[in-house]
PDB file of C-alpha atoms and ligand atoms in Angstrom:
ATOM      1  CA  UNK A  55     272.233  45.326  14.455  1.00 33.00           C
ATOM      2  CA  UNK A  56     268.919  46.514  12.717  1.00 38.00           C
ATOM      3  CA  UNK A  57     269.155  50.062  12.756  1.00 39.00           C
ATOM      4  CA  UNK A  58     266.328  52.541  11.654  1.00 39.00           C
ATOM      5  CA  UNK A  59     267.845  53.604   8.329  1.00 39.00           C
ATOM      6  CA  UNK A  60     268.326  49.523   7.425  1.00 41.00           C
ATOM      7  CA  UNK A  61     264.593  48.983   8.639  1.00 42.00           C
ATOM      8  CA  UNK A  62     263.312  51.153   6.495  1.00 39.00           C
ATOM      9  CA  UNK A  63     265.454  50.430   3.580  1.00 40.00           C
ATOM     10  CA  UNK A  64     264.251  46.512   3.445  1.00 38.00           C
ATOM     11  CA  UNK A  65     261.030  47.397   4.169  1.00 39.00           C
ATOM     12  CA  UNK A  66     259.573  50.534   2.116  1.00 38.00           C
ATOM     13  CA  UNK A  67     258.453  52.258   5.589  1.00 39.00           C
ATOM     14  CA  UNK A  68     260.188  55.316   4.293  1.00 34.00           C
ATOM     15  CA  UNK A  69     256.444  56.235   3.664  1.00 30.00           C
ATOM     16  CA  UNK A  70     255.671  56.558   7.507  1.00 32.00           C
ATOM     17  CA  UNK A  71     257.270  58.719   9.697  1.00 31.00           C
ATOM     18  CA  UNK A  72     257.813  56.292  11.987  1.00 33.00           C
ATOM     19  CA  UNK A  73     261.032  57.972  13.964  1.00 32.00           C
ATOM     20  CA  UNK A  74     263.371  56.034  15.636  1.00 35.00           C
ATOM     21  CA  UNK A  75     263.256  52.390  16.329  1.00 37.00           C
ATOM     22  CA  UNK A  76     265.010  50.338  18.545  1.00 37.00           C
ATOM     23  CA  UNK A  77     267.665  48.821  18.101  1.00 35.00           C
ATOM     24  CA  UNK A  78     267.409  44.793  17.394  1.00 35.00           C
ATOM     25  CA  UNK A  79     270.030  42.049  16.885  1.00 34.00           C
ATOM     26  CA  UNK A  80     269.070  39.604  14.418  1.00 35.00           C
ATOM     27  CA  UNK A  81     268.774  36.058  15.373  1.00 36.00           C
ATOM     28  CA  UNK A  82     268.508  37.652  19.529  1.00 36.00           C
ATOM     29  CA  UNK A  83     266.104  35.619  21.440  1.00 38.00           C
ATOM     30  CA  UNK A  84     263.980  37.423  23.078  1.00 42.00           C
ATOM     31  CA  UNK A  85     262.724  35.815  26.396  1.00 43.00           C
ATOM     32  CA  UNK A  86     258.966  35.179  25.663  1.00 50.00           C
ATOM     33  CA  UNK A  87     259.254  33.826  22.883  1.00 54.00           C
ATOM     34  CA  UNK A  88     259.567  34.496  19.641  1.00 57.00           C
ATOM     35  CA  UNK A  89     257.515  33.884  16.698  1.00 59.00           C
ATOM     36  CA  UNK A  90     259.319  33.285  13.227  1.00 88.00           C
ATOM     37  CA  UNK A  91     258.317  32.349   9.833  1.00 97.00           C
ATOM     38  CA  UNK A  92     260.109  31.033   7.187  1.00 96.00           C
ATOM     39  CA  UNK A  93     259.616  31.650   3.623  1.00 97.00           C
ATOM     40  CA  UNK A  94     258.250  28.531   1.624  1.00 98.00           C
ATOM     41  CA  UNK A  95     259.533  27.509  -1.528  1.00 98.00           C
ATOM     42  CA  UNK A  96     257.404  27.743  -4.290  1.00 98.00           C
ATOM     43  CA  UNK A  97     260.451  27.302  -7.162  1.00 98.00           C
ATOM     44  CA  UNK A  98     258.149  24.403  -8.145  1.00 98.00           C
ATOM     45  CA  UNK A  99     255.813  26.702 -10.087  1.00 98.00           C
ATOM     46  CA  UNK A 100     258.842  27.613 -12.571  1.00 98.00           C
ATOM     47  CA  UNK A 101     257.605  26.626 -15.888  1.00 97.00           C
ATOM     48  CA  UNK A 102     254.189  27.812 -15.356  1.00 98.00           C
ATOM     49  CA  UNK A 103     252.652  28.332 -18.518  1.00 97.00           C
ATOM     50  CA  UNK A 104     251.867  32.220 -18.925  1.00 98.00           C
ATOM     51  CA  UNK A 105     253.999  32.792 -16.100  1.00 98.00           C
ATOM     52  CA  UNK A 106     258.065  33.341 -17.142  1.00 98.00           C
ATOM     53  CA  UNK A 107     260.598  33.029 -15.080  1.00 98.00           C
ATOM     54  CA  UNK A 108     261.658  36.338 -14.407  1.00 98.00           C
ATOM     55  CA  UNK A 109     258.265  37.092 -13.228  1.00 98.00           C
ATOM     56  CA  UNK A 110     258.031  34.261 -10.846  1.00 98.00           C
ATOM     57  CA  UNK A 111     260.881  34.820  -9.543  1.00 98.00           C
ATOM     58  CA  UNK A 112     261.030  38.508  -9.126  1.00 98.00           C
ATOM     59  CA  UNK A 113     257.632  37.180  -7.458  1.00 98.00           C
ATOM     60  CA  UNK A 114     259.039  34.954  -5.181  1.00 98.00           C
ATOM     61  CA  UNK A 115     261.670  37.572  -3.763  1.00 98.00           C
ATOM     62  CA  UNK A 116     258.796  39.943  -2.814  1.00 98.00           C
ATOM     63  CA  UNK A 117     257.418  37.437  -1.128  1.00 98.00           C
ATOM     64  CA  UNK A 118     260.144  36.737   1.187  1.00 98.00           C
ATOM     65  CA  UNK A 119     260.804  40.106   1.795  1.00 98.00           C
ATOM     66  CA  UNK A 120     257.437  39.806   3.704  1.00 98.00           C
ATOM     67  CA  UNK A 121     258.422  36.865   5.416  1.00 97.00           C
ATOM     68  CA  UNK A 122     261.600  38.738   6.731  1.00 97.00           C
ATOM     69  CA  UNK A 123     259.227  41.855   7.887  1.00 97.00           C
ATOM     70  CA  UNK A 124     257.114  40.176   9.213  1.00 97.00           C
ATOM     71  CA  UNK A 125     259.721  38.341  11.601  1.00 96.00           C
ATOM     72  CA  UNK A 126     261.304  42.010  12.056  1.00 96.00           C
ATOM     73  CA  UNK A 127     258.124  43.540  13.413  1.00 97.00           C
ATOM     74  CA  UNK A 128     257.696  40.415  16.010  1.00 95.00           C
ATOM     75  CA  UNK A 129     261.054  41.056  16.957  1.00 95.00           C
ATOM     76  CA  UNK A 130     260.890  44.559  17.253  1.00 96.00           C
ATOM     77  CA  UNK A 131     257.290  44.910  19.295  1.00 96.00           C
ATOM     78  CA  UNK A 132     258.851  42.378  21.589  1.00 94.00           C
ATOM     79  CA  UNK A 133     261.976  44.279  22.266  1.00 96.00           C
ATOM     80  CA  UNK A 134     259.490  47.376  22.673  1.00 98.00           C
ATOM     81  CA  UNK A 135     257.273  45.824  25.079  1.00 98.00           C
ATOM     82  CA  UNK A 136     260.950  44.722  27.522  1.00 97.00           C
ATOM     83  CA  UNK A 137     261.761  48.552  26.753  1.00 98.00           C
ATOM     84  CA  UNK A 138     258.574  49.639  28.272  1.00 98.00           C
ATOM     85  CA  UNK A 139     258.048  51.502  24.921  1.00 98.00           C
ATOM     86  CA  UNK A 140     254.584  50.864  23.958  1.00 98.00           C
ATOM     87  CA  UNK A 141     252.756  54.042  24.576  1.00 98.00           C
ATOM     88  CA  UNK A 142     254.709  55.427  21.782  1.00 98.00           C
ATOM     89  CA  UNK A 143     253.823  56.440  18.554  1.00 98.00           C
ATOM     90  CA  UNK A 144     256.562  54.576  16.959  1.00 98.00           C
ATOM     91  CA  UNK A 145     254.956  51.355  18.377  1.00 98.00           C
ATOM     92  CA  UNK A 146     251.511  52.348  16.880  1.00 98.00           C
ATOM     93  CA  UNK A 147     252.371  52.803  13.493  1.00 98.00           C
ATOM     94  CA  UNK A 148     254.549  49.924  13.388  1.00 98.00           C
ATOM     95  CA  UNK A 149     251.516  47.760  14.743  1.00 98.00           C
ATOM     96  CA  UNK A 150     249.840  49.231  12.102  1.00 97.00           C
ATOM     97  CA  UNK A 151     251.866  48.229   9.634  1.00 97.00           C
ATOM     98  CA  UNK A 152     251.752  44.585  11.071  1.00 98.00           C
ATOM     99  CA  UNK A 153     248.833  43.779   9.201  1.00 97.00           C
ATOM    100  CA  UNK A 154     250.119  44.851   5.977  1.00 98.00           C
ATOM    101  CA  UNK A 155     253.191  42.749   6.345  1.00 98.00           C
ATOM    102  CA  UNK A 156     251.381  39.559   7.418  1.00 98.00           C
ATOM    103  CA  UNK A 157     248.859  39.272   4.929  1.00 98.00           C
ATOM    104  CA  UNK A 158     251.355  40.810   2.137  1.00 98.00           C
ATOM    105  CA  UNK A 159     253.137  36.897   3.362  1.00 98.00           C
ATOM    106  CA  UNK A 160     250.118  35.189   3.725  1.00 98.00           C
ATOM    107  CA  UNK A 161     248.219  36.086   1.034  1.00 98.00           C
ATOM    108  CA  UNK A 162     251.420  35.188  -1.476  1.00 98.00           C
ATOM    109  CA  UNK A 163     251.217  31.610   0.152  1.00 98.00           C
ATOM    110  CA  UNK A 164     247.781  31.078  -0.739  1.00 98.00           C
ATOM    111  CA  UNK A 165     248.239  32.664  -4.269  1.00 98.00           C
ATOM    112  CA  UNK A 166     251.333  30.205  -5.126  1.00 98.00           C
ATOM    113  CA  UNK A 167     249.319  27.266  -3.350  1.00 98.00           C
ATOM    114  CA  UNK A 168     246.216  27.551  -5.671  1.00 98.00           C
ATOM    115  CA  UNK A 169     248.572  27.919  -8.669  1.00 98.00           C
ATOM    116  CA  UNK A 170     250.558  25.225 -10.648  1.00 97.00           C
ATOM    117  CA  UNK A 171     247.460  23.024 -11.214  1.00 97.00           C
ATOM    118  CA  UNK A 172     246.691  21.573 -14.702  1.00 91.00           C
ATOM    119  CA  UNK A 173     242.922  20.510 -14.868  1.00 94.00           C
ATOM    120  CA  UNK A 174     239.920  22.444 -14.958  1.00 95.00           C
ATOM    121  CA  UNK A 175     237.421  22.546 -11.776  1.00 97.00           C
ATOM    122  CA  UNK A 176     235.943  19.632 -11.241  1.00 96.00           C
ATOM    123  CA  UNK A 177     232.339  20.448 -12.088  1.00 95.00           C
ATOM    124  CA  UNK A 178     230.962  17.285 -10.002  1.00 96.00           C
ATOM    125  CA  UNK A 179     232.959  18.810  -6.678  1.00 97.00           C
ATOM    126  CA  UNK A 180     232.176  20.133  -3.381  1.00 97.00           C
ATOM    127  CA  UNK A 181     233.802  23.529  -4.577  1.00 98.00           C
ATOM    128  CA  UNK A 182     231.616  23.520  -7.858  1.00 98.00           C
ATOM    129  CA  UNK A 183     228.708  22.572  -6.894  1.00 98.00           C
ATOM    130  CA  UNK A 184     228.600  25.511  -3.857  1.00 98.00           C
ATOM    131  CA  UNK A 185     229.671  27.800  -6.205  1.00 98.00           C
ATOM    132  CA  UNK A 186     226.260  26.653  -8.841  1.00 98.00           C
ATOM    133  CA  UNK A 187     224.192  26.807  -5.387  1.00 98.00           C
ATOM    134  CA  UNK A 188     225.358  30.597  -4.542  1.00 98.00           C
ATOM    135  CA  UNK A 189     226.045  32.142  -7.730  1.00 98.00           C
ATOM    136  CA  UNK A 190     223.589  30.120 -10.806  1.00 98.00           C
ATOM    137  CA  UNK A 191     226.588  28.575 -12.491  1.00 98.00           C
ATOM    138  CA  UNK A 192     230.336  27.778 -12.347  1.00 98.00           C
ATOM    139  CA  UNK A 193     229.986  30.670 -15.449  1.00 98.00           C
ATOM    140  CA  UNK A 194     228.485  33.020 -12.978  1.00 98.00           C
ATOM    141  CA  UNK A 195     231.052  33.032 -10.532  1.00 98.00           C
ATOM    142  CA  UNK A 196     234.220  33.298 -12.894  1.00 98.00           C
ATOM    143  CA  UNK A 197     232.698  36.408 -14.307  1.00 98.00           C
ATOM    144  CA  UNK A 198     231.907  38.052 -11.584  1.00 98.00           C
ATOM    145  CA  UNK A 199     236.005  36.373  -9.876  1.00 98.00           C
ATOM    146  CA  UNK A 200     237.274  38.281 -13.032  1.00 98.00           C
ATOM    147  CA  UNK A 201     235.284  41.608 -12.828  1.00 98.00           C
ATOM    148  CA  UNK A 202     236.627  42.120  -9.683  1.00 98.00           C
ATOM    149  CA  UNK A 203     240.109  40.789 -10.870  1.00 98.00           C
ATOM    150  CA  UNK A 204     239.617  43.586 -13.554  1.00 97.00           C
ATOM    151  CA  UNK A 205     238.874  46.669 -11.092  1.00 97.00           C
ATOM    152  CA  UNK A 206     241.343  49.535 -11.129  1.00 95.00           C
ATOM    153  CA  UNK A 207     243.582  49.649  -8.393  1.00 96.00           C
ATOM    154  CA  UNK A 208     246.789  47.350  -6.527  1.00 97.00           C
ATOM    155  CA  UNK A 209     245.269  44.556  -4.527  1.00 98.00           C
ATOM    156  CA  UNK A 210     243.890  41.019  -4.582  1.00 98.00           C
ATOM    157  CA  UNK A 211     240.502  39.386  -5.159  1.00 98.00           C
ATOM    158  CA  UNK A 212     239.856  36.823  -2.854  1.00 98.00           C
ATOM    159  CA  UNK A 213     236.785  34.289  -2.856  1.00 98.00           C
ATOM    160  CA  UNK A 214     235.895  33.792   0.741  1.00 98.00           C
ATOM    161  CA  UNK A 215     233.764  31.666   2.238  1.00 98.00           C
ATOM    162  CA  UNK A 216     231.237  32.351   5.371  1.00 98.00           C
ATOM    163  CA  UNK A 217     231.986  29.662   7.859  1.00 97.00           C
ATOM    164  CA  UNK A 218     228.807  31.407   9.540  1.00 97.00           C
ATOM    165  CA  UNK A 219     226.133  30.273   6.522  1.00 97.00           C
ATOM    166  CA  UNK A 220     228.421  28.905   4.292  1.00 97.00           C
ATOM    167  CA  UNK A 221     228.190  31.254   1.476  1.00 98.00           C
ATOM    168  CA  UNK A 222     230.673  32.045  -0.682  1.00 98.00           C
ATOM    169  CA  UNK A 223     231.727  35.830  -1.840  1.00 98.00           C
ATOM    170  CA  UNK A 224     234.176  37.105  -4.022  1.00 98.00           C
ATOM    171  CA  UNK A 225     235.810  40.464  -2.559  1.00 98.00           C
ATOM    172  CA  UNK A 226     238.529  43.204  -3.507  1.00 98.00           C
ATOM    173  CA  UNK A 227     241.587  43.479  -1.153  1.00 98.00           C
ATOM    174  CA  UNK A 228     242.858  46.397  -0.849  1.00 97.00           C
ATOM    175  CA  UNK A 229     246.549  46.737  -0.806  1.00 97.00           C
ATOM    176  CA  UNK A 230     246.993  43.286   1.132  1.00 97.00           C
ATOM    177  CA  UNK A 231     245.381  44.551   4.548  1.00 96.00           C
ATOM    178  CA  UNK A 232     241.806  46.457   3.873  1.00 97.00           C
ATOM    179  CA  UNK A 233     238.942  44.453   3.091  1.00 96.00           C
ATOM    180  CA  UNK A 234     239.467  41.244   4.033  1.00 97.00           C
ATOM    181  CA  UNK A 235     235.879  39.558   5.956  1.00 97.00           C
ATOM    182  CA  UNK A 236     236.292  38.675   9.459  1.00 97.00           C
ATOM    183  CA  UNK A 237     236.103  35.249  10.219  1.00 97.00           C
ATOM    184  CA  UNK A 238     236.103  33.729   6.509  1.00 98.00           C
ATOM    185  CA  UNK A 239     238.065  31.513   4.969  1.00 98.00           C
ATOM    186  CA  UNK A 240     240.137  32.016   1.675  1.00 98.00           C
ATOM    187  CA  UNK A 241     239.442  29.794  -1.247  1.00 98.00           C
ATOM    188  CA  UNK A 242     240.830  31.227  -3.839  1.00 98.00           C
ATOM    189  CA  UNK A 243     243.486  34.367  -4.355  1.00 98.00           C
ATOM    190  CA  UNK A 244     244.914  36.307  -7.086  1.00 98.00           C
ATOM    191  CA  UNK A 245     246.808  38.059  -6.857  1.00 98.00           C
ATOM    192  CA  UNK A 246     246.803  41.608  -9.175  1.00 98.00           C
ATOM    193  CA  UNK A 247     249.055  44.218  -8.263  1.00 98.00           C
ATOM    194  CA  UNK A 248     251.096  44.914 -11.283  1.00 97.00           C
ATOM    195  CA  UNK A 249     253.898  42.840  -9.867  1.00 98.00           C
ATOM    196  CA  UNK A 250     251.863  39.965 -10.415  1.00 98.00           C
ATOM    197  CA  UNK A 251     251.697  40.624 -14.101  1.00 98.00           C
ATOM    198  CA  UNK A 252     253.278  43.471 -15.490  1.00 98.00           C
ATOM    199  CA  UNK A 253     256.868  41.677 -16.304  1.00 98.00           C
ATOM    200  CA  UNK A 254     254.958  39.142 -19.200  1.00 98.00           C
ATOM    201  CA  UNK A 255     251.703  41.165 -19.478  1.00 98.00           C
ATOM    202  CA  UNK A 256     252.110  45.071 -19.507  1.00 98.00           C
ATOM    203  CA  UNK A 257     249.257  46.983 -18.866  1.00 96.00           C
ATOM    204  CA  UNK A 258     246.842  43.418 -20.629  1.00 97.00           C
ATOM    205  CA  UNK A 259     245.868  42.535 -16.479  1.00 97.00           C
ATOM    206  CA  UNK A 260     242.662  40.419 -18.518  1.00 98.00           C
ATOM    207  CA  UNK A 261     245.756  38.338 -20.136  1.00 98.00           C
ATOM    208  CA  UNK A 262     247.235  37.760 -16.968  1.00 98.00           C
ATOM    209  CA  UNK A 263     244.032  36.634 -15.360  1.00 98.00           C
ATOM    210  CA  UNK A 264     243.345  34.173 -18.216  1.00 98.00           C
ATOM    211  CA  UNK A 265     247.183  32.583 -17.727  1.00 98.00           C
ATOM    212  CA  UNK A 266     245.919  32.842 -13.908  1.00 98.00           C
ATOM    213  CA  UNK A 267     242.638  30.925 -14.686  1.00 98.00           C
ATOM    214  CA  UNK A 268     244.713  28.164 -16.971  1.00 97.00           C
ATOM    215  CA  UNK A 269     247.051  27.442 -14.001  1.00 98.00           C
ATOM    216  CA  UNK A 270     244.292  27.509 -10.767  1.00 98.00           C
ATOM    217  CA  UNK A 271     245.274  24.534  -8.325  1.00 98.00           C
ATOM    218  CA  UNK A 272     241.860  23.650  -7.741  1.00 98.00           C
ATOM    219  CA  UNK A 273     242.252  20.504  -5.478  1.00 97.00           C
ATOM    220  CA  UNK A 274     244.273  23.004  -3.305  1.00 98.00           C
ATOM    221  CA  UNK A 275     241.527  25.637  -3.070  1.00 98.00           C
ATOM    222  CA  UNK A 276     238.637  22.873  -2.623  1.00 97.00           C
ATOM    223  CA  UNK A 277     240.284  21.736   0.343  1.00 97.00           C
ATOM    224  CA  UNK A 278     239.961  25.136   1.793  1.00 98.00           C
ATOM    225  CA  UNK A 279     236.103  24.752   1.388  1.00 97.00           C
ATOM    226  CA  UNK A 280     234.172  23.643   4.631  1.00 92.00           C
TER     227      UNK A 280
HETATM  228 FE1  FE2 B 535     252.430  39.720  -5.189  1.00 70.29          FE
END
Protein backbone atom coordinates (compact mmCIF):
# COMPACT_ATOMS: atom_id res chain seq x y z
CA UNK A 1 0.00 0.00 0.00
CA UNK A 2 1.26 3.61 -0.88
CA UNK A 3 0.92 5.40 2.18
CA UNK A 4 1.48 9.26 2.63
CA UNK A 5 4.84 9.08 4.41
CA UNK A 6 6.16 6.53 1.33
CA UNK A 7 4.60 9.10 -1.25
CA UNK A 8 6.39 11.66 -0.16
CA UNK A 9 9.57 9.92 0.50
CA UNK A 10 9.93 8.72 -3.40
CA UNK A 11 8.79 11.75 -4.51
CA UNK A 12 10.38 14.98 -2.73
CA UNK A 13 6.67 16.38 -1.99
CA UNK A 14 7.86 16.85 1.53
CA UNK A 15 7.99 20.51 0.17
CA UNK A 16 4.08 20.79 -0.05
CA UNK A 17 1.89 20.39 2.60
CA UNK A 18 -0.10 18.26 0.88
CA UNK A 19 -1.86 16.30 4.06
CA UNK A 20 -3.09 13.07 3.77
CA UNK A 21 -3.46 11.02 0.70
CA UNK A 22 -5.28 8.13 -0.03
CA UNK A 23 -4.42 5.18 0.24
CA UNK A 24 -3.38 3.23 -3.22
CA UNK A 25 -2.35 -0.38 -3.98
CA UNK A 26 0.21 -0.62 -6.51
CA UNK A 27 -0.44 -2.50 -9.61
CA UNK A 28 -4.73 -1.97 -8.50
CA UNK A 29 -6.70 -1.41 -11.56
CA UNK A 30 -8.71 1.10 -11.30
CA UNK A 31 -11.99 0.76 -13.39
CA UNK A 32 -11.61 3.58 -16.03
CA UNK A 33 -8.70 2.97 -16.95
CA UNK A 34 -5.52 3.55 -16.17
CA UNK A 35 -2.77 5.29 -17.80
CA UNK A 36 0.91 3.97 -17.22
CA UNK A 37 4.25 4.74 -18.52
CA UNK A 38 7.18 2.91 -18.55
CA UNK A 39 10.60 4.16 -18.27
CA UNK A 40 12.71 3.80 -21.59
CA UNK A 41 16.06 2.62 -21.66
CA UNK A 42 18.55 4.88 -22.64
CA UNK A 43 21.76 2.55 -21.24
CA UNK A 44 22.75 2.94 -24.92
CA UNK A 45 24.21 6.41 -24.32
CA UNK A 46 26.91 4.79 -21.82
CA UNK A 47 30.15 5.71 -23.29
CA UNK A 48 29.15 9.09 -24.26
CA UNK A 49 32.07 11.08 -24.66
CA UNK A 50 32.04 13.96 -21.90
CA UNK A 51 29.42 12.14 -20.26
CA UNK A 52 30.84 9.28 -17.48
CA UNK A 53 29.10 6.75 -16.33
CA UNK A 54 28.25 7.64 -13.01
CA UNK A 55 26.65 10.67 -14.33
CA UNK A 56 24.52 8.94 -16.83
CA UNK A 57 23.48 6.74 -14.77
CA UNK A 58 22.76 8.63 -11.65
CA UNK A 59 20.86 10.43 -14.70
CA UNK A 60 18.96 7.71 -15.76
CA UNK A 61 17.60 6.83 -12.13
CA UNK A 62 16.14 10.37 -11.82
CA UNK A 63 14.54 9.86 -14.69
CA UNK A 64 12.61 6.92 -13.75
CA UNK A 65 11.77 8.18 -10.61
CA UNK A 66 9.55 10.49 -12.80
CA UNK A 67 8.22 7.80 -14.68
CA UNK A 68 7.10 6.07 -11.35
CA UNK A 69 5.41 9.59 -10.15
CA UNK A 70 4.03 10.19 -12.75
CA UNK A 71 2.11 6.70 -12.81
CA UNK A 72 1.50 7.40 -8.90
CA UNK A 73 -0.33 10.66 -9.46
CA UNK A 74 -2.66 8.90 -12.31
CA UNK A 75 -3.30 6.38 -9.89
CA UNK A 76 -3.92 8.44 -7.10
CA UNK A 77 -6.37 11.29 -8.89
CA UNK A 78 -8.24 8.27 -10.12
CA UNK A 79 -8.74 6.69 -6.79
CA UNK A 80 -9.70 10.40 -5.65
CA UNK A 81 -12.18 11.00 -8.22
CA UNK A 82 -14.10 7.04 -7.07
CA UNK A 83 -13.60 8.63 -3.45
CA UNK A 84 -15.54 11.63 -4.38
CA UNK A 85 -12.45 13.57 -3.10
CA UNK A 86 -11.81 16.18 -5.58
CA UNK A 87 -12.91 19.37 -4.01
CA UNK A 88 -10.06 18.94 -1.72
CA UNK A 89 -7.05 20.68 -1.35
CA UNK A 90 -5.00 17.62 -1.31
CA UNK A 91 -6.29 16.93 -4.89
CA UNK A 92 -5.27 20.51 -6.01
CA UNK A 93 -1.86 20.54 -5.10
CA UNK A 94 -1.27 17.16 -6.23
CA UNK A 95 -2.74 18.24 -9.75
CA UNK A 96 -0.44 20.80 -9.46
CA UNK A 97 2.31 18.93 -9.10
CA UNK A 98 1.21 16.78 -12.18
CA UNK A 99 2.82 18.97 -14.48
CA UNK A 100 6.05 18.97 -12.82
CA UNK A 101 6.21 15.24 -12.82
CA UNK A 102 5.24 14.78 -16.48
CA UNK A 103 7.46 17.02 -18.12
CA UNK A 104 10.35 16.24 -15.40
CA UNK A 105 9.69 12.42 -17.63
CA UNK A 106 9.15 13.88 -20.75
CA UNK A 107 11.53 16.31 -21.05
CA UNK A 108 14.44 13.54 -19.94
CA UNK A 109 13.13 11.48 -23.02
CA UNK A 110 13.69 14.11 -25.40
CA UNK A 111 17.10 15.12 -23.79
CA UNK A 112 18.50 11.33 -24.05
CA UNK A 113 16.79 11.08 -27.63
CA UNK A 114 18.73 14.10 -29.13
CA UNK A 115 21.92 12.80 -27.45
CA UNK A 116 24.33 9.95 -28.51
CA UNK A 117 24.76 11.32 -32.07
CA UNK A 118 28.26 11.63 -33.66
CA UNK A 119 28.11 14.13 -36.67
CA UNK A 120 27.70 17.68 -36.78
CA UNK A 121 24.28 19.33 -38.16
CA UNK A 122 23.85 18.83 -41.40
CA UNK A 123 24.23 22.35 -42.76
CA UNK A 124 22.30 21.41 -46.18
CA UNK A 125 19.09 20.17 -43.83
CA UNK A 126 15.62 21.09 -43.23
CA UNK A 127 16.67 21.83 -39.50
CA UNK A 128 19.68 24.07 -40.70
CA UNK A 129 18.50 25.78 -43.14
CA UNK A 130 15.22 27.09 -40.82
CA UNK A 131 17.45 27.82 -38.30
CA UNK A 132 19.80 30.33 -41.15
CA UNK A 133 16.14 31.62 -42.24
CA UNK A 134 15.09 32.68 -38.47
CA UNK A 135 18.18 33.43 -36.76
CA UNK A 136 21.14 34.73 -39.78
CA UNK A 137 23.27 31.65 -39.33
CA UNK A 138 23.60 28.13 -37.86
CA UNK A 139 26.38 30.47 -35.64
CA UNK A 140 23.56 32.66 -34.59
CA UNK A 141 21.41 30.23 -33.15
CA UNK A 142 24.07 28.12 -31.10
CA UNK A 143 25.02 31.31 -29.39
CA UNK A 144 22.09 32.49 -28.52
CA UNK A 145 20.99 27.97 -27.60
CA UNK A 146 24.08 28.44 -25.27
CA UNK A 147 23.36 31.90 -23.66
CA UNK A 148 20.35 30.65 -22.52
CA UNK A 149 22.02 27.23 -21.62
CA UNK A 150 24.37 29.58 -19.56
CA UNK A 151 21.58 31.56 -17.48
CA UNK A 152 21.62 31.16 -13.72
CA UNK A 153 19.14 29.01 -12.39
CA UNK A 154 17.85 24.85 -12.49
CA UNK A 155 15.96 24.24 -15.68
CA UNK A 156 16.18 23.39 -19.37
CA UNK A 157 16.53 25.32 -22.63
CA UNK A 158 14.41 24.09 -25.14
CA UNK A 159 14.32 25.18 -28.97
CA UNK A 160 10.70 25.13 -29.93
CA UNK A 161 9.18 25.46 -32.91
CA UNK A 162 5.75 27.47 -33.82
CA UNK A 163 3.61 25.01 -35.64
CA UNK A 164 1.44 28.34 -36.03
CA UNK A 165 4.24 30.31 -38.44
CA UNK A 166 6.82 27.99 -38.24
CA UNK A 167 9.37 29.89 -36.40
CA UNK A 168 11.71 28.61 -34.31
CA UNK A 169 12.62 30.03 -30.58
CA UNK A 170 14.93 29.05 -28.11
CA UNK A 171 13.36 29.39 -24.44
CA UNK A 172 14.34 28.84 -20.63
CA UNK A 173 12.32 26.17 -18.70
CA UNK A 174 11.89 26.72 -15.58
CA UNK A 175 12.21 23.90 -13.21
CA UNK A 176 10.65 21.33 -15.82
CA UNK A 177 6.98 22.88 -15.74
CA UNK A 178 7.09 26.96 -16.19
CA UNK A 179 7.74 28.28 -19.45
CA UNK A 180 7.15 25.92 -21.81
CA UNK A 181 5.02 27.64 -25.26
CA UNK A 182 1.67 26.32 -25.80
CA UNK A 183 1.21 24.44 -28.74
CA UNK A 184 5.02 24.11 -29.94
CA UNK A 185 6.96 21.48 -30.63
CA UNK A 186 10.40 20.54 -29.00
CA UNK A 187 13.41 20.27 -31.18
CA UNK A 188 16.00 20.30 -29.18
CA UNK A 189 16.51 19.96 -25.08
CA UNK A 190 19.20 20.27 -22.64
CA UNK A 191 19.02 19.67 -20.12
CA UNK A 192 20.99 21.99 -17.17
CA UNK A 193 20.09 21.48 -13.76
CA UNK A 194 23.24 20.63 -11.99
CA UNK A 195 22.33 16.98 -12.12
CA UNK A 196 22.91 17.11 -15.64
CA UNK A 197 26.48 18.13 -15.14
CA UNK A 198 27.77 18.63 -11.88
CA UNK A 199 29.13 14.81 -11.31
CA UNK A 200 32.02 15.35 -14.44
CA UNK A 201 31.76 19.18 -14.62
CA UNK A 202 31.48 21.04 -11.17
CA UNK A 203 30.36 24.35 -11.22
CA UNK A 204 32.17 24.57 -15.51
CA UNK A 205 28.04 24.29 -16.84
CA UNK A 206 29.90 26.01 -20.38
CA UNK A 207 32.02 22.55 -20.31
CA UNK A 208 29.10 20.57 -19.99
CA UNK A 209 27.26 22.33 -22.76
CA UNK A 210 30.24 21.91 -25.13
CA UNK A 211 30.31 17.82 -24.27
CA UNK A 212 26.37 18.46 -24.83
CA UNK A 213 26.96 20.17 -28.26
CA UNK A 214 29.70 17.25 -29.32
CA UNK A 215 27.07 14.52 -28.63
CA UNK A 216 23.57 16.36 -30.18
CA UNK A 217 21.53 13.55 -32.11
CA UNK A 218 20.66 15.76 -34.78
CA UNK A 219 18.75 13.36 -37.18
CA UNK A 220 16.59 12.81 -34.00
CA UNK A 221 15.82 16.49 -33.40
CA UNK A 222 15.32 17.24 -37.32
CA UNK A 223 12.66 14.84 -37.36
CA UNK A 224 10.88 16.81 -34.76
CA UNK A 225 10.90 19.80 -37.26
CA UNK A 226 7.58 20.30 -39.32
FE1 LIG B 1 17.82 15.78 -15.59
Amino acid sequence: MLNRRDFLKVSGLGLVAIGALPAVSHGQTIKGGRIMYTAKDYSKLLGTEGFSETLLKNHFTLYQGYVTNTNKLIEIFQQMAKDDKLATPEFAELKRRFGWEFDGMRLHEYYFENLGGKAAIDKNGKLAKKMVEDFGSYENWEKLFKAVGAMRGIGWTALYQDPMNGKLFNFWINEHDVGHPAGCNPILILDVFEHAFMIDYGLKRADYIAAFFKNINWAEAEKRLK
